[in-house]
Amino acid sequence: MRALGYALGLPAALVAAWWVASDGSTNVFLPPLRTIVEAFRDVWFSDTFVRDVVPSLWRLAAGYAVALAAGVALGFVIGRWAVPRALTGPLLAYFRVLPAPVLIPVLLVAVGIGDATKLVVITAGAVWPILLDTADGVRAADEVGLETAAAYRLPRRTRHLLVLRGASPQIFAGARQALGLSIILMVVSEMLMSTDGLGFTVVQFQRSFAIPQMWSGVLLIGLLGFGLAKLFELVERRALRWHRGHTGQLTERR
């Protein structure tokens, strides 16, 4: 409970300060938080949620899932064997610094406006942290443990799973970064090339000068990002319980 209080204390204080400071605002572009909350209730507790939020969440989940699967698979191959690592080194150095939104004009011409284009943008941006962290984690695998597994003639598949298990802390670190990137790319792709979704709706509110509604969309995106990050933390904490126990034992020995 104390940890929860610490986590929520500062956000609650900032919201309270925002509420008080903006209460008498007459600025069209900076409306009172009270007005934004009322717009939030009217807009998102309606069929707008199903029409715009659900498609956004589906695109986010699909693009992130593809990036996770591709990043772990390619990162394992690149980190485990020297030849693929040497062959892909220059390509990785190039594409990792290429911003995913740059692909949007090309995809618009090649694929058109549709879910496929948005999924490619999300996947292309989110795959790199997962791939690179997986490769680093696999390269740092315990060679003594692998030699012991080979001496006991464990199946190759079991040895690969042991490598992935050892690399899982870094895989989760990359997946955490990729989740934030996926949310950003989802919103950007919908702002630029969509007819529905959260990003599209926020831009439509801005263009029609529905400023409180626009701010309510920004607020919703932040809340979704916060909720997904906390959900990821729960999954990570459960999946890496063995790692925390292991590092805790090492600390006690020291």
Short mmCIF file of C-alpha atoms in Angstrom, two decimals:
data_model
loop_
_atom_site.label_atom_id
_atom_site.label_comp_id
_atom_site.label_asym_id
_atom_site.label_seq_id
_atom_site.Cartn_x
_atom_site.Cartn_y
_atom_site.Cartn_z
CA MET A 1 0.00 0.00 0.00
CA ARG A 2 2.86 2.38 0.78
CA ALA A 3 4.40 1.74 -2.65
CA LEU A 4 1.02 2.40 -4.29
CA GLY A 5 0.72 5.63 -2.34
CA TYR A 6 4.16 6.76 -3.50
CA ALA A 7 3.32 5.87 -7.11
CA LEU A 8 0.01 7.76 -7.12
CA GLY A 9 0.95 10.62 -4.80
CA LEU A 10 2.83 12.86 -7.27
CA PRO A 11 0.37 12.34 -10.19
CA ALA A 12 -2.53 13.14 -7.87
CA ALA A 13 -0.79 16.29 -6.66
CA LEU A 14 -0.06 17.39 -10.24
CA VAL A 15 -3.66 16.81 -11.29
CA ALA A 16 -4.90 18.78 -8.29
CA ALA A 17 -2.51 21.63 -9.12
CA TRP A 18 -3.65 21.57 -12.76
CA TRP A 19 -7.30 21.65 -11.67
CA VAL A 20 -6.79 24.65 -9.40
CA ALA A 21 -4.47 26.57 -11.72
CA SER A 22 -6.72 26.16 -14.77
CA ASP A 23 -10.06 26.65 -13.04
CA GLY A 24 -10.46 30.26 -14.12
CA SER A 25 -8.79 29.93 -17.52
CA THR A 26 -10.39 31.79 -20.42
CA ASN A 27 -7.75 30.69 -22.92
CA VAL A 28 -9.48 28.84 -25.75
CA PHE A 29 -6.50 26.54 -26.25
CA LEU A 30 -5.93 25.85 -22.54
CA PRO A 31 -9.41 25.17 -21.13
CA PRO A 32 -10.02 24.33 -17.47
CA LEU A 33 -9.35 20.73 -16.49
CA ARG A 34 -12.97 20.56 -15.34
CA THR A 35 -14.10 21.21 -18.91
CA ILE A 36 -11.67 18.58 -20.27
CA VAL A 37 -12.98 15.98 -17.82
CA GLU A 38 -16.56 16.71 -18.85
CA ALA A 39 -15.58 16.36 -22.53
CA PHE A 40 -13.77 13.12 -21.69
CA ARG A 41 -16.96 11.68 -20.22
CA ASP A 42 -19.12 12.81 -23.12
CA VAL A 43 -16.75 11.64 -25.87
CA TRP A 44 -15.17 8.43 -24.65
CA PHE A 45 -18.06 6.96 -22.65
CA SER A 46 -20.04 6.61 -25.86
CA ASP A 47 -19.92 4.73 -29.15
CA THR A 48 -16.77 6.71 -29.98
CA PHE A 49 -14.84 4.29 -27.78
CA VAL A 50 -15.88 1.30 -29.89
CA ARG A 51 -15.48 3.17 -33.17
CA ASP A 52 -12.03 4.65 -32.48
CA VAL A 53 -10.33 3.20 -29.40
CA VAL A 54 -10.95 -0.49 -30.11
CA PRO A 55 -9.40 -0.34 -33.63
CA SER A 56 -6.39 1.50 -32.19
CA LEU A 57 -5.87 -1.13 -29.52
CA TRP A 58 -6.18 -3.90 -32.11
CA ARG A 59 -3.52 -2.29 -34.32
CA LEU A 60 -1.27 -1.75 -31.32
CA ALA A 61 -1.62 -5.35 -30.16
CA ALA A 62 -1.10 -6.84 -33.62
CA GLY A 63 1.90 -4.67 -34.53
CA TYR A 64 3.52 -5.20 -31.14
CA ALA A 65 2.98 -8.97 -31.28
CA VAL A 66 4.61 -9.21 -34.72
CA ALA A 67 7.53 -7.06 -33.56
CA LEU A 68 7.96 -9.21 -30.44
CA ALA A 69 7.94 -12.50 -32.36
CA ALA A 70 10.24 -11.23 -35.13
CA GLY A 71 12.58 -9.44 -32.74
CA VAL A 72 13.09 -12.46 -30.47
CA ALA A 73 13.52 -14.89 -33.39
CA LEU A 74 15.97 -12.73 -35.36
CA GLY A 75 17.78 -11.57 -32.23
CA PHE A 76 18.31 -15.18 -31.16
CA VAL A 77 19.81 -16.15 -34.54
CA ILE A 78 22.03 -13.05 -34.71
CA GLY A 79 23.21 -13.38 -31.13
CA ARG A 80 23.77 -17.14 -31.22
CA TRP A 81 25.80 -17.54 -34.40
CA ALA A 82 28.69 -15.41 -35.64
CA VAL A 83 28.00 -15.67 -39.39
CA PRO A 84 24.49 -14.12 -39.31
CA ARG A 85 25.82 -11.50 -36.91
CA ALA A 86 28.61 -10.53 -39.30
CA LEU A 87 26.32 -10.50 -42.33
CA THR A 88 23.57 -8.41 -40.73
CA GLY A 89 25.79 -5.96 -38.83
CA PRO A 90 25.80 -3.16 -41.47
CA LEU A 91 22.08 -3.58 -42.18
CA LEU A 92 21.21 -3.40 -38.49
CA ALA A 93 23.34 -0.29 -38.06
CA TYR A 94 21.43 1.37 -40.91
CA PHE A 95 17.85 0.36 -40.22
CA ARG A 96 17.99 0.82 -36.45
CA VAL A 97 18.49 4.59 -36.91
CA LEU A 98 15.89 4.91 -39.68
CA PRO A 99 12.75 6.46 -38.12
CA ALA A 100 9.70 4.31 -38.79
CA PRO A 101 7.48 7.32 -39.74
CA VAL A 102 9.79 7.88 -42.74
CA LEU A 103 8.25 4.72 -44.22
CA ILE A 104 4.77 6.25 -44.22
CA PRO A 105 4.97 8.08 -47.61
CA VAL A 106 6.44 4.97 -49.26
CA LEU A 107 3.79 2.70 -47.75
CA LEU A 108 1.01 5.08 -48.73
CA VAL A 109 2.08 4.76 -52.36
CA ALA A 110 2.78 1.02 -52.25
CA VAL A 111 -0.03 -0.22 -49.99
CA GLY A 112 -2.46 2.66 -49.52
CA ILE A 113 -4.42 3.75 -46.47
CA GLY A 114 -5.34 0.68 -44.48
CA ASP A 115 -4.54 -1.38 -41.43
CA ALA A 116 -1.67 -3.16 -43.21
CA THR A 117 0.25 0.12 -43.57
CA LYS A 118 -0.19 1.03 -39.91
CA LEU A 119 0.85 -2.44 -38.78
CA VAL A 120 4.03 -2.24 -40.86
CA VAL A 121 4.88 1.16 -39.35
CA ILE A 122 4.33 -0.08 -35.79
CA THR A 123 6.28 -3.28 -36.37
CA ALA A 124 9.15 -1.56 -38.18
CA GLY A 125 9.69 0.84 -35.30
CA ALA A 126 9.12 -1.51 -32.37
CA VAL A 127 11.16 -4.48 -33.56
CA TRP A 128 14.61 -2.93 -33.05
CA PRO A 129 14.81 -2.66 -29.24
CA ILE A 130 13.59 -6.25 -28.94
CA LEU A 131 15.96 -7.57 -31.61
CA LEU A 132 19.06 -5.79 -30.29
CA ASP A 133 18.44 -6.58 -26.62
CA THR A 134 17.69 -10.21 -27.47
CA ALA A 135 20.92 -10.49 -29.46
CA ASP A 136 22.91 -8.98 -26.59
CA GLY A 137 21.27 -11.27 -24.05
CA VAL A 138 21.89 -14.36 -26.16
CA ARG A 139 25.54 -13.43 -26.72
CA ALA A 140 25.99 -13.14 -22.95
CA ALA A 141 24.66 -16.67 -22.37
CA ASP A 142 26.43 -18.79 -19.76
CA GLU A 143 28.84 -20.90 -21.82
CA VAL A 144 29.59 -23.20 -18.88
CA GLY A 145 25.91 -24.01 -18.56
CA LEU A 146 25.64 -24.66 -22.28
CA GLU A 147 28.67 -26.93 -22.25
CA THR A 148 27.19 -28.82 -19.32
CA ALA A 149 23.90 -29.20 -21.19
CA ALA A 150 25.79 -30.50 -24.23
CA ALA A 151 27.76 -32.92 -22.06
CA TYR A 152 24.50 -34.35 -20.72
CA ARG A 153 23.29 -34.66 -24.32
CA LEU A 154 20.26 -32.46 -23.79
CA PRO A 155 18.27 -31.91 -27.00
CA ARG A 156 19.22 -28.88 -29.08
CA ARG A 157 15.77 -27.40 -28.55
CA THR A 158 16.21 -27.60 -24.78
CA ARG A 159 19.57 -25.84 -25.02
CA HIS A 160 18.03 -23.06 -27.10
CA LEU A 161 15.31 -22.63 -24.49
CA LEU A 162 17.98 -22.38 -21.79
CA VAL A 163 19.68 -19.60 -23.76
CA LEU A 164 16.39 -17.72 -24.15
CA ARG A 165 15.64 -18.11 -20.47
CA GLY A 166 19.01 -16.65 -19.57
CA ALA A 167 18.46 -13.77 -22.00
CA SER A 168 14.89 -13.10 -20.84
CA PRO A 169 15.76 -10.11 -18.57
CA GLN A 170 17.22 -8.25 -21.55
CA ILE A 171 14.40 -9.42 -23.82
CA PHE A 172 11.90 -7.90 -21.40
CA ALA A 173 13.93 -4.69 -21.27
CA GLY A 174 13.72 -4.39 -25.05
CA ALA A 175 10.03 -5.31 -25.05
CA ARG A 176 9.35 -2.56 -22.51
CA GLN A 177 10.96 0.06 -24.75
CA ALA A 178 9.14 -1.34 -27.78
CA LEU A 179 5.77 -0.98 -26.05
CA GLY A 180 6.24 2.78 -25.67
CA LEU A 181 7.41 3.08 -29.27
CA SER A 182 4.40 1.07 -30.47
CA ILE A 183 1.99 3.49 -28.78
CA ILE A 184 3.74 6.49 -30.32
CA LEU A 185 3.79 4.94 -33.80
CA MET A 186 0.16 3.88 -33.51
CA VAL A 187 -0.89 7.47 -32.82
CA VAL A 188 1.39 8.97 -35.50
CA SER A 189 0.25 6.53 -38.20
CA GLU A 190 -3.40 7.20 -37.38
CA MET A 191 -2.86 10.95 -37.47
CA LEU A 192 -1.32 10.80 -40.93
CA MET A 193 -3.16 8.00 -42.73
CA SER A 194 -6.38 6.81 -41.16
CA THR A 195 -10.11 7.30 -41.11
CA ASP A 196 -10.56 6.08 -37.55
CA GLY A 197 -8.59 5.53 -34.38
CA LEU A 198 -7.36 7.66 -31.51
CA GLY A 199 -4.81 9.64 -33.50
CA PHE A 200 -7.31 10.37 -36.27
CA THR A 201 -9.96 11.50 -33.78
CA VAL A 202 -7.59 13.84 -31.92
CA VAL A 203 -6.59 15.49 -35.22
CA GLN A 204 -10.25 15.84 -36.23
CA PHE A 205 -11.03 17.57 -32.94
CA GLN A 206 -8.07 19.91 -33.48
CA ARG A 207 -9.14 20.78 -37.02
CA SER A 208 -12.70 21.52 -35.91
CA PHE A 209 -11.46 23.60 -32.93
CA ALA A 210 -13.10 21.23 -30.43
CA ILE A 211 -10.25 21.95 -28.01
CA PRO A 212 -11.62 20.30 -24.81
CA GLN A 213 -12.39 17.16 -26.81
CA MET A 214 -8.89 17.25 -28.30
CA TRP A 215 -7.35 17.47 -24.83
CA SER A 216 -9.57 14.60 -23.67
CA GLY A 217 -8.06 12.45 -26.44
CA VAL A 218 -4.56 13.38 -25.33
CA LEU A 219 -5.52 12.49 -21.77
CA LEU A 220 -6.92 9.12 -22.89
CA ILE A 221 -3.75 8.25 -24.81
CA GLY A 222 -1.70 8.98 -21.69
CA LEU A 223 -3.97 6.85 -19.51
CA LEU A 224 -3.82 3.96 -21.97
CA GLY A 225 -0.04 4.16 -22.08
CA PHE A 226 0.16 4.23 -18.29
CA GLY A 227 -2.21 1.28 -17.94
CA LEU A 228 -0.37 -0.82 -20.52
CA ALA A 229 2.97 -0.06 -18.88
CA LYS A 230 1.67 -1.19 -15.50
CA LEU A 231 0.20 -4.34 -17.05
CA PHE A 232 3.57 -5.06 -18.65
CA GLU A 233 5.27 -4.60 -15.28
CA LEU A 234 2.97 -7.23 -13.74
CA VAL A 235 3.76 -9.72 -16.49
CA GLU A 236 7.48 -8.98 -16.27
CA ARG A 237 7.52 -9.33 -12.49
CA ARG A 238 5.80 -12.70 -12.69
CA ALA A 239 7.95 -14.01 -15.57
CA LEU A 240 11.26 -12.92 -14.01
CA ARG A 241 10.68 -14.03 -10.44
CA TRP A 242 13.51 -16.55 -10.84
CA HIS A 243 15.88 -13.76 -11.91
CA ARG A 244 15.08 -11.52 -8.96
CA GLY A 245 15.56 -14.44 -6.60
CA HIS A 246 18.88 -15.29 -8.22
CA THR A 247 20.21 -11.73 -8.09
CA GLY A 248 18.97 -11.43 -4.51
CA GLN A 249 20.95 -14.51 -3.49
CA LEU A 250 24.08 -13.14 -5.19
CA THR A 251 23.69 -9.86 -3.31
CA GLU A 252 23.33 -11.66 0.03
CA ARG A 253 26.48 -13.71 -0.65
CA ARG A 254 28.46 -10.57 -1.37
#
